[in-house]
Coordinates of C-alpha atoms in Angstrom, one line a residue:
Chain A
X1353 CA 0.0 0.0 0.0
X1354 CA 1.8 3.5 -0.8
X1355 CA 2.1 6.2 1.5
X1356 CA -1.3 8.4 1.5
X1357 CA -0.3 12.2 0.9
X1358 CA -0.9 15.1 3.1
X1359 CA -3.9 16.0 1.3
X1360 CA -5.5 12.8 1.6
X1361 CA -4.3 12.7 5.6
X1362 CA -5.7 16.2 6.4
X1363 CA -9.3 15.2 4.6
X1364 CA -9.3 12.1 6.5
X1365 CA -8.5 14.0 9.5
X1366 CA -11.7 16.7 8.8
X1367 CA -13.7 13.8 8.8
X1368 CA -15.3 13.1 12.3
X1369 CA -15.5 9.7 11.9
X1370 CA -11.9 8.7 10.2
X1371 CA -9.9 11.7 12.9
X1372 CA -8.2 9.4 14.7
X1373 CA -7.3 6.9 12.0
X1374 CA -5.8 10.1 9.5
X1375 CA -4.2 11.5 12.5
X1376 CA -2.4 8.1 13.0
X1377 CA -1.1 7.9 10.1
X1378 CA -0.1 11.7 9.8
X1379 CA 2.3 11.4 12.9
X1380 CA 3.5 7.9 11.4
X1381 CA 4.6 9.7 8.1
X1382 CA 6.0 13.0 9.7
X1383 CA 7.5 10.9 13.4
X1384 CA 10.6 9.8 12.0
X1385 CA 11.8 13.3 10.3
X1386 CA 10.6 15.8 12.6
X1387 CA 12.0 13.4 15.9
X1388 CA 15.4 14.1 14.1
X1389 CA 15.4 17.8 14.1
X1390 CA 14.1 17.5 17.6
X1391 CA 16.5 15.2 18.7
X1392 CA 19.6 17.6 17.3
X1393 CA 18.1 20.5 19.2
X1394 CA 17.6 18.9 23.0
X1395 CA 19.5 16.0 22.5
X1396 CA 18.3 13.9 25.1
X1397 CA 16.0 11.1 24.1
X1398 CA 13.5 11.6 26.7
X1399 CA 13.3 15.3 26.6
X1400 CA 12.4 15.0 22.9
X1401 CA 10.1 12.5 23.2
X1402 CA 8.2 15.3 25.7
X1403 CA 9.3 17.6 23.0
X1404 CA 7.3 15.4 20.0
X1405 CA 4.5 15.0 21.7
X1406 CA 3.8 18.5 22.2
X1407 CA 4.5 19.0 18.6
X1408 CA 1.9 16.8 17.4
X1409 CA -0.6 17.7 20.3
X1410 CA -0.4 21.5 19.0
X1411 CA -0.8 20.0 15.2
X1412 CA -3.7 18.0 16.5
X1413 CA -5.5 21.4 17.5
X1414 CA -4.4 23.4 14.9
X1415 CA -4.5 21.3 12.0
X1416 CA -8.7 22.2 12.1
X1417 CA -7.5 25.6 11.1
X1418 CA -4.3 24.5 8.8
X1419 CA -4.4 26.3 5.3
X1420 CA -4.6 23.5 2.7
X1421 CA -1.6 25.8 0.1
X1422 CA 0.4 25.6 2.9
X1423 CA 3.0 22.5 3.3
X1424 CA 2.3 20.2 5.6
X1425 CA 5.1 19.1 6.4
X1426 CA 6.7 23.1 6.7
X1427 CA 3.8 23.8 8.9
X1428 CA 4.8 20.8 11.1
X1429 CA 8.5 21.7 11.1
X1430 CA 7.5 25.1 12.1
X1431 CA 5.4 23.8 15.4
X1432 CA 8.6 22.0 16.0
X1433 CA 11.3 24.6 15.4
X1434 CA 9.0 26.5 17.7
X1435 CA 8.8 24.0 20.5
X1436 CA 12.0 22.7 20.9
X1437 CA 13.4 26.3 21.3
X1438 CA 10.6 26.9 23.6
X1439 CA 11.4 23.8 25.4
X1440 CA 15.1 25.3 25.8
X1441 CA 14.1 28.8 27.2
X1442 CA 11.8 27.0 29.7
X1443 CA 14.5 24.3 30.7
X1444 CA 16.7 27.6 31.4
X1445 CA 14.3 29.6 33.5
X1446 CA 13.1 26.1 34.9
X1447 CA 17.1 25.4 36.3
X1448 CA 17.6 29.2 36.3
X1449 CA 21.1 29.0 34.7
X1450 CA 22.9 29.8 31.4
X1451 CA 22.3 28.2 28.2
X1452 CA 25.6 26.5 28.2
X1453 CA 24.4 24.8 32.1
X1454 CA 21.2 22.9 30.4
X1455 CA 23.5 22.0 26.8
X1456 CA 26.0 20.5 29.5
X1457 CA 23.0 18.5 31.5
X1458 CA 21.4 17.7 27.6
X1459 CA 24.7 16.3 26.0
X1460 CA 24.9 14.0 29.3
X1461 CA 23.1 11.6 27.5
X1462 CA 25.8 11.2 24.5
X1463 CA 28.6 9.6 26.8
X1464 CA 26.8 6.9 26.8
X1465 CA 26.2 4.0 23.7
X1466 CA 23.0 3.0 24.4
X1467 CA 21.7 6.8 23.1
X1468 CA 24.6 8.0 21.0
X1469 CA 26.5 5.7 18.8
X1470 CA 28.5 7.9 16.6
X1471 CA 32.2 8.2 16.9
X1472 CA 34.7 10.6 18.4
X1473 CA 34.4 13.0 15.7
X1474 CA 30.8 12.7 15.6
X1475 CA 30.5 14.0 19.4
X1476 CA 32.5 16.6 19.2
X1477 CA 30.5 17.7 16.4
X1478 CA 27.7 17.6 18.1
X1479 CA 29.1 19.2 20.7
X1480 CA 30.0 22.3 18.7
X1481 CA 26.6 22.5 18.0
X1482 CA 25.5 22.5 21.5
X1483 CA 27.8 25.4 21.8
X1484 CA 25.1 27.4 19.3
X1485 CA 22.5 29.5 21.2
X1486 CA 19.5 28.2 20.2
X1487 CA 18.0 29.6 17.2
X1488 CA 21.0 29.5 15.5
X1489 CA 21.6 26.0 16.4
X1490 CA 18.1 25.4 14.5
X1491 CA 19.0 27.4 11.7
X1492 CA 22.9 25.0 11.7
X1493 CA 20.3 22.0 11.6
X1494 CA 18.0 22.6 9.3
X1495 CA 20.4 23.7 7.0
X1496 CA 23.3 21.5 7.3
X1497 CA 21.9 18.2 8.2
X1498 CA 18.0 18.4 7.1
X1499 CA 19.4 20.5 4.3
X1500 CA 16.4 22.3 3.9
X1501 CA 16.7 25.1 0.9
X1502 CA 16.8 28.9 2.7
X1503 CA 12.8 29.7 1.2
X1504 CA 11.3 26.5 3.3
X1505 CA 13.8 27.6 6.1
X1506 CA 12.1 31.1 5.9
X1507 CA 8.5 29.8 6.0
X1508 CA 9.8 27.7 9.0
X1509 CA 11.2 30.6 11.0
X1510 CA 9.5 33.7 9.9
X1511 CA 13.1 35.2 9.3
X1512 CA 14.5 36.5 5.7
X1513 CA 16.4 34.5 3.8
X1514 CA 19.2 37.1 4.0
X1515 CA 19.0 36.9 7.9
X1516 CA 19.2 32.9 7.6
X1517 CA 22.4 33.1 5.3
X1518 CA 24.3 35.2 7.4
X1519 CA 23.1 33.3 10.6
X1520 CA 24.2 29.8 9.4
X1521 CA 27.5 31.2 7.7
X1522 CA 28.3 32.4 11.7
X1523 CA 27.2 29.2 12.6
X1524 CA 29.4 27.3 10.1
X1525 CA 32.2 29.4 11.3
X1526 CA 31.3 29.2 14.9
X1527 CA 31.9 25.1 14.7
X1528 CA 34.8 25.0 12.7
X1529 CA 36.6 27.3 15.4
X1530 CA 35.0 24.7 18.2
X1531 CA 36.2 21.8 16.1
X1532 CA 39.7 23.2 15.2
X1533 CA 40.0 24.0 19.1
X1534 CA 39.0 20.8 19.6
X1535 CA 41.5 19.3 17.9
X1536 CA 44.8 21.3 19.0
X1537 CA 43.3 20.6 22.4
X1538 CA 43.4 17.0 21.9
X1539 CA 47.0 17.1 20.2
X1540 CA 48.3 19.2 23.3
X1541 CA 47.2 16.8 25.8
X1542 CA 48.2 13.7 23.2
X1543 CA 52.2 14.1 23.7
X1544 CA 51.9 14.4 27.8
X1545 CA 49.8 11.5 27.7
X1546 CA 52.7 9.5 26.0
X1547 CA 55.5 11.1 28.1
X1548 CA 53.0 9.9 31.1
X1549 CA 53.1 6.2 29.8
X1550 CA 56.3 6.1 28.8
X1551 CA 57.7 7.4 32.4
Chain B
X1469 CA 22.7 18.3 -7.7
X1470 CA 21.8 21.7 -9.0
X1471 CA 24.3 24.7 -9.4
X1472 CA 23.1 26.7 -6.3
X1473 CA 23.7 23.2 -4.2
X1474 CA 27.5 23.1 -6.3
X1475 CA 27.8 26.7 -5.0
X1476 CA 26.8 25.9 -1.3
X1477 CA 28.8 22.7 -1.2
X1478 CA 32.1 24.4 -2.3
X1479 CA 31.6 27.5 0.1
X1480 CA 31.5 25.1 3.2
X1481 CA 34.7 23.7 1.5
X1482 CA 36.2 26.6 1.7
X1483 CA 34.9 28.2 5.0
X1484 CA 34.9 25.0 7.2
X1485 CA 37.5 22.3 5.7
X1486 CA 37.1 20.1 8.6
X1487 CA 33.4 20.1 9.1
X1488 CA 33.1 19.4 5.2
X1489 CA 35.3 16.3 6.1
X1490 CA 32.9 15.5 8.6
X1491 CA 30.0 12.3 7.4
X1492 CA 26.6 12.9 7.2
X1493 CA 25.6 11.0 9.8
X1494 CA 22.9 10.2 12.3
X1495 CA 24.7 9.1 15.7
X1496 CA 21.6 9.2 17.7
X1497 CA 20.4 5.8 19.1
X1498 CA 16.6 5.5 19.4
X1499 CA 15.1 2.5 21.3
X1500 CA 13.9 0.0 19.8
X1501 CA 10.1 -0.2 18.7
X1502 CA 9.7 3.9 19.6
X1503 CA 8.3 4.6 15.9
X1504 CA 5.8 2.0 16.1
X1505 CA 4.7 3.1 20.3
X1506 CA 5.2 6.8 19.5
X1507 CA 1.8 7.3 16.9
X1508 CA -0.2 5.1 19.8
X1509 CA 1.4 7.5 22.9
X1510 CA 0.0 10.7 20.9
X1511 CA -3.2 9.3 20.3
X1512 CA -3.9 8.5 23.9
X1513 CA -2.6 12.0 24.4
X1514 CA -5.3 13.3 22.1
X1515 CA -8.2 11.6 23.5
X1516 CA -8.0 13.5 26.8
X1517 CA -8.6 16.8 27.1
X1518 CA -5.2 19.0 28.3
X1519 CA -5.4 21.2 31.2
X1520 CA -2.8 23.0 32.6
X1521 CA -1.0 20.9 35.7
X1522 CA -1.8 22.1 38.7
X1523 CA 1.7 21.6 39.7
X1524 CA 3.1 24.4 37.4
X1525 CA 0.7 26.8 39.0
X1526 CA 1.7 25.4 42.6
X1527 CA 5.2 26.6 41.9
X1528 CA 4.1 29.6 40.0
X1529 CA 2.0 30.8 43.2
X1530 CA 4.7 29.3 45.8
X1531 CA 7.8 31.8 43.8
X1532 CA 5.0 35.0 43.3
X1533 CA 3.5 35.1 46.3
X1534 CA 6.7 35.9 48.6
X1535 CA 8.1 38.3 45.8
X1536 CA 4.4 40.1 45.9
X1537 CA 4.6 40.4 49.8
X1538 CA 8.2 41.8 49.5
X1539 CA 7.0 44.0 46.9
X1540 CA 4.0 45.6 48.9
X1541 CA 6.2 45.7 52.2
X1542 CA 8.3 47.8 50.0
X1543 CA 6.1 50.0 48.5
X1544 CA 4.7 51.1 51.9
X1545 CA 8.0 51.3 53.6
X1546 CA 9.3 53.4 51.0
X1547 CA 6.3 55.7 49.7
X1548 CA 3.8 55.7 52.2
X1549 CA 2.6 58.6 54.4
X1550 CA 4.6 57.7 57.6
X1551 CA 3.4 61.1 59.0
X1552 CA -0.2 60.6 60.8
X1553 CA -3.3 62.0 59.0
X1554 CA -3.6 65.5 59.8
X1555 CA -7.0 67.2 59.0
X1556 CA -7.0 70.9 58.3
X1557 CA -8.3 72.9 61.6
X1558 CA -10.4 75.5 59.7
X1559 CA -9.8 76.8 55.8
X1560 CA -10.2 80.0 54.2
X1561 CA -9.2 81.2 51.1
X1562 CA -7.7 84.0 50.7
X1563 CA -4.7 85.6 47.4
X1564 CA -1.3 85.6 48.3
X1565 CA -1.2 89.7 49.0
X1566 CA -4.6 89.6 51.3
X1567 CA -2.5 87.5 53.2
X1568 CA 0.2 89.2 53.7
X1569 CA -1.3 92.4 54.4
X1570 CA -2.8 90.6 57.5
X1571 CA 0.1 89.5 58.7
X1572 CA 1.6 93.0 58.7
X1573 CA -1.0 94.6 60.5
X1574 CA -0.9 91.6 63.2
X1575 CA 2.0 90.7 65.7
X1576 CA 0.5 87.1 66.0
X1577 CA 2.7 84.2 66.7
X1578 CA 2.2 80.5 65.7
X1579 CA 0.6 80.1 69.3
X1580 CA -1.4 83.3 69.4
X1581 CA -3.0 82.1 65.7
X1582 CA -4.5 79.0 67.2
X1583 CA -5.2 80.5 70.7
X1584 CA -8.7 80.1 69.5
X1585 CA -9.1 76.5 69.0
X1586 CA -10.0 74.2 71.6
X1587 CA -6.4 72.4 72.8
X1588 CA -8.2 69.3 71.7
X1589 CA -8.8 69.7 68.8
X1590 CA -5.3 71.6 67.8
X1591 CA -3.8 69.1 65.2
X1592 CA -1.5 66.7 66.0
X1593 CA 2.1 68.0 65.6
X1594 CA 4.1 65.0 66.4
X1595 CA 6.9 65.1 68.7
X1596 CA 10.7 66.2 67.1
X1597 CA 13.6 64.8 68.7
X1598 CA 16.7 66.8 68.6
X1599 CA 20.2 66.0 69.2
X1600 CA 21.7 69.5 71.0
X1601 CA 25.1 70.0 71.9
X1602 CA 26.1 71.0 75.5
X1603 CA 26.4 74.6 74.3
X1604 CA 23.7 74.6 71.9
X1605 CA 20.8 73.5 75.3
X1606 CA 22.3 76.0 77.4
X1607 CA 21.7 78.8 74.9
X1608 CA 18.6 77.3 74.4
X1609 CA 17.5 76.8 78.2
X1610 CA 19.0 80.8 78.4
X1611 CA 16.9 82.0 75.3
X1612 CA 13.7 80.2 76.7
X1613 CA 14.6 81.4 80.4
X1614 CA 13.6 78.0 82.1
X1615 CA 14.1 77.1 85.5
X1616 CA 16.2 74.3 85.4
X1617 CA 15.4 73.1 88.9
X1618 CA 11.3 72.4 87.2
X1619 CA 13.8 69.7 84.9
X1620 CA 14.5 67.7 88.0
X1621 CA 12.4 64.6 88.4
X1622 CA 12.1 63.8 91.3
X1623 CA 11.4 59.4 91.9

């Protein structure tokens, strides 16, 4: 059976009697993508699980009023662009602490295998994304990794495409200088680490 | 790949040589089965109605209400009246040059002026404290002419 499309989901949705069932299969087409983003923003697999569900319990009661020459799946990227950098602001005010306190108690999660299983470089790039405020960081994601073209990134984020170039070219910049650091870091320590085993 | 991706591709190239090095990849585990949960966790979600914890007003309320009673204590200590309410004994209206006319053609002092009202009902003055050097009560006790033995209490 091939994959219904989101104009056949949202007219199964406006029906009262087939709600449930289009809604089903809406968050089983959308789950996988959007959990992603979601998942590069927070991090931590149970805060974006919380994080999800809000998304699609705010698409659930808006999708009623959702414009049909509108994108769906734009319109859903934009609840959770929206949520996750609410989610963010309210873990900050919630621990009242700095940004760079909750990306430290978020990226906990990735010293462990069981919910990160990429390799040395692929921490410390995520990481240097963590080091990102926020919005930027979505703006990073969206562009580098979901590689979203800058018009959908606009309808996302209700920003100008100008204002989304420049803020991913000082993101692109921002993690090459974390990753470079990184690196002569990691050289620095490499050669007393050797004298150490070697005494 | 189209031209504008070419372009985009070769900028990071240039700008960030070892994040272009860098795999797409997606290092983040997700447990097993959470796809196929997830859609039935949302619809359960859905079914109820969503109210507000109470929990998040709890701490709301438990954070506001201290910072509302500093905030009131503060207001009164620093702007309120701290002087008793005084009532005006008797008003008249009268300009500026009416007034000081009268006062020329009168040698009334404060106490002659309210001579005429009952001591009860003079207004409330308060009580001033001062701080007088030993110099500054003797010229004062001299100026006055008081008899200092009346300042003797006697147990």
């Amino acid at each position: 059976m091939s994959e219904p499309t989101d104009e056949e989901l949202i007219a199964l949705f406006r029906e009262e009697e087939s709600r449930h069932y289009g809604f089903n299969l809406l968050v089983r087409k959308h789950q996988q993508r959007l959990y992603g983003f979601v998942r590069r923003m927070v991090t931590d697999p149970d805060e974006t699980k919380d994080v999800l569900q809000n998304v699609f319990l705010k698409a659930w009661t808006g999708l009623e009023k959702f414009r049909e020459d509108a994108q769906l799946f734009s319109w859903l990227y934009r609840i959770a662009h929206n949520e996750s950098i609410s989610h963010l602001k309210r873990m900050r005010r919630g621990l009242f602490t700095s940004d760079a306190k909750v990306t430290d108690r978020l990226t906990s999660s990735m010293g462990s295998g069981e919910h990160f299983t990429g390799d040395e470089i692929q921490r410390k790039l995520q990481r240097a994304v963590m080091t990102l405020p926020p919005k930027q960081r979505a703006v990073f994601t969206m562009k580098y990794f979901d590689e979203l073209k800058y018009e959908e990134m606009s309808r996302v984020t209700g920003t100008s495409v100008g204002a989304l170039k420049s803020s991913y070219h000082i993101a692109v910049k921002k993690i090459e200088a974390e990753l470079t650091q990184g690196l002569s870091r990691a050289d620095q320590t490499k050669p007393q680490q050797e004298r150490q085993s070697n005494r | 790949m189209t031209m504008k991706d070419h372009n985009e591709e070769n900028e990071l190239r240039k700008d960030a040589p070892m994040l272009f090095r860098i795999p797409k990849q997606d290092p983040f585990a997700v447990e097993e089965g959470f796809f196929e949960r997830f859609p039935h966790e949302v619809q359960a979600r859905v079914g109820t109605p969503q109210r507000a914890p109470i929990g998040i007003w709890l701490k709301r309320a438990a954070f506001a209400l201290p910072v509302l009673a500093l905030l009131v204590f503060g207001i009164h200590t620093f702007t309120g009246d701290t002087l008793p309410n005084r009532k005006p004994v008797a008003s008249i209206t009268i300009s500026p040059e009416a007034a000081a006319l009268y006062m020329a053609s009168t040698d009334f002092d404060t106490p002659e002026l309210i001579a005429d009202v009952p001591t009860a009902e003079w207004p409330d003055l308060g009580t001033v404290t001062m701080q007088l050097s030993p110099d500054e009560a003797l010229a004062y006790v001299d100026l006055e002419n008081i008899d200092l033995t009346e300042l003797i209490i006697i147990p």
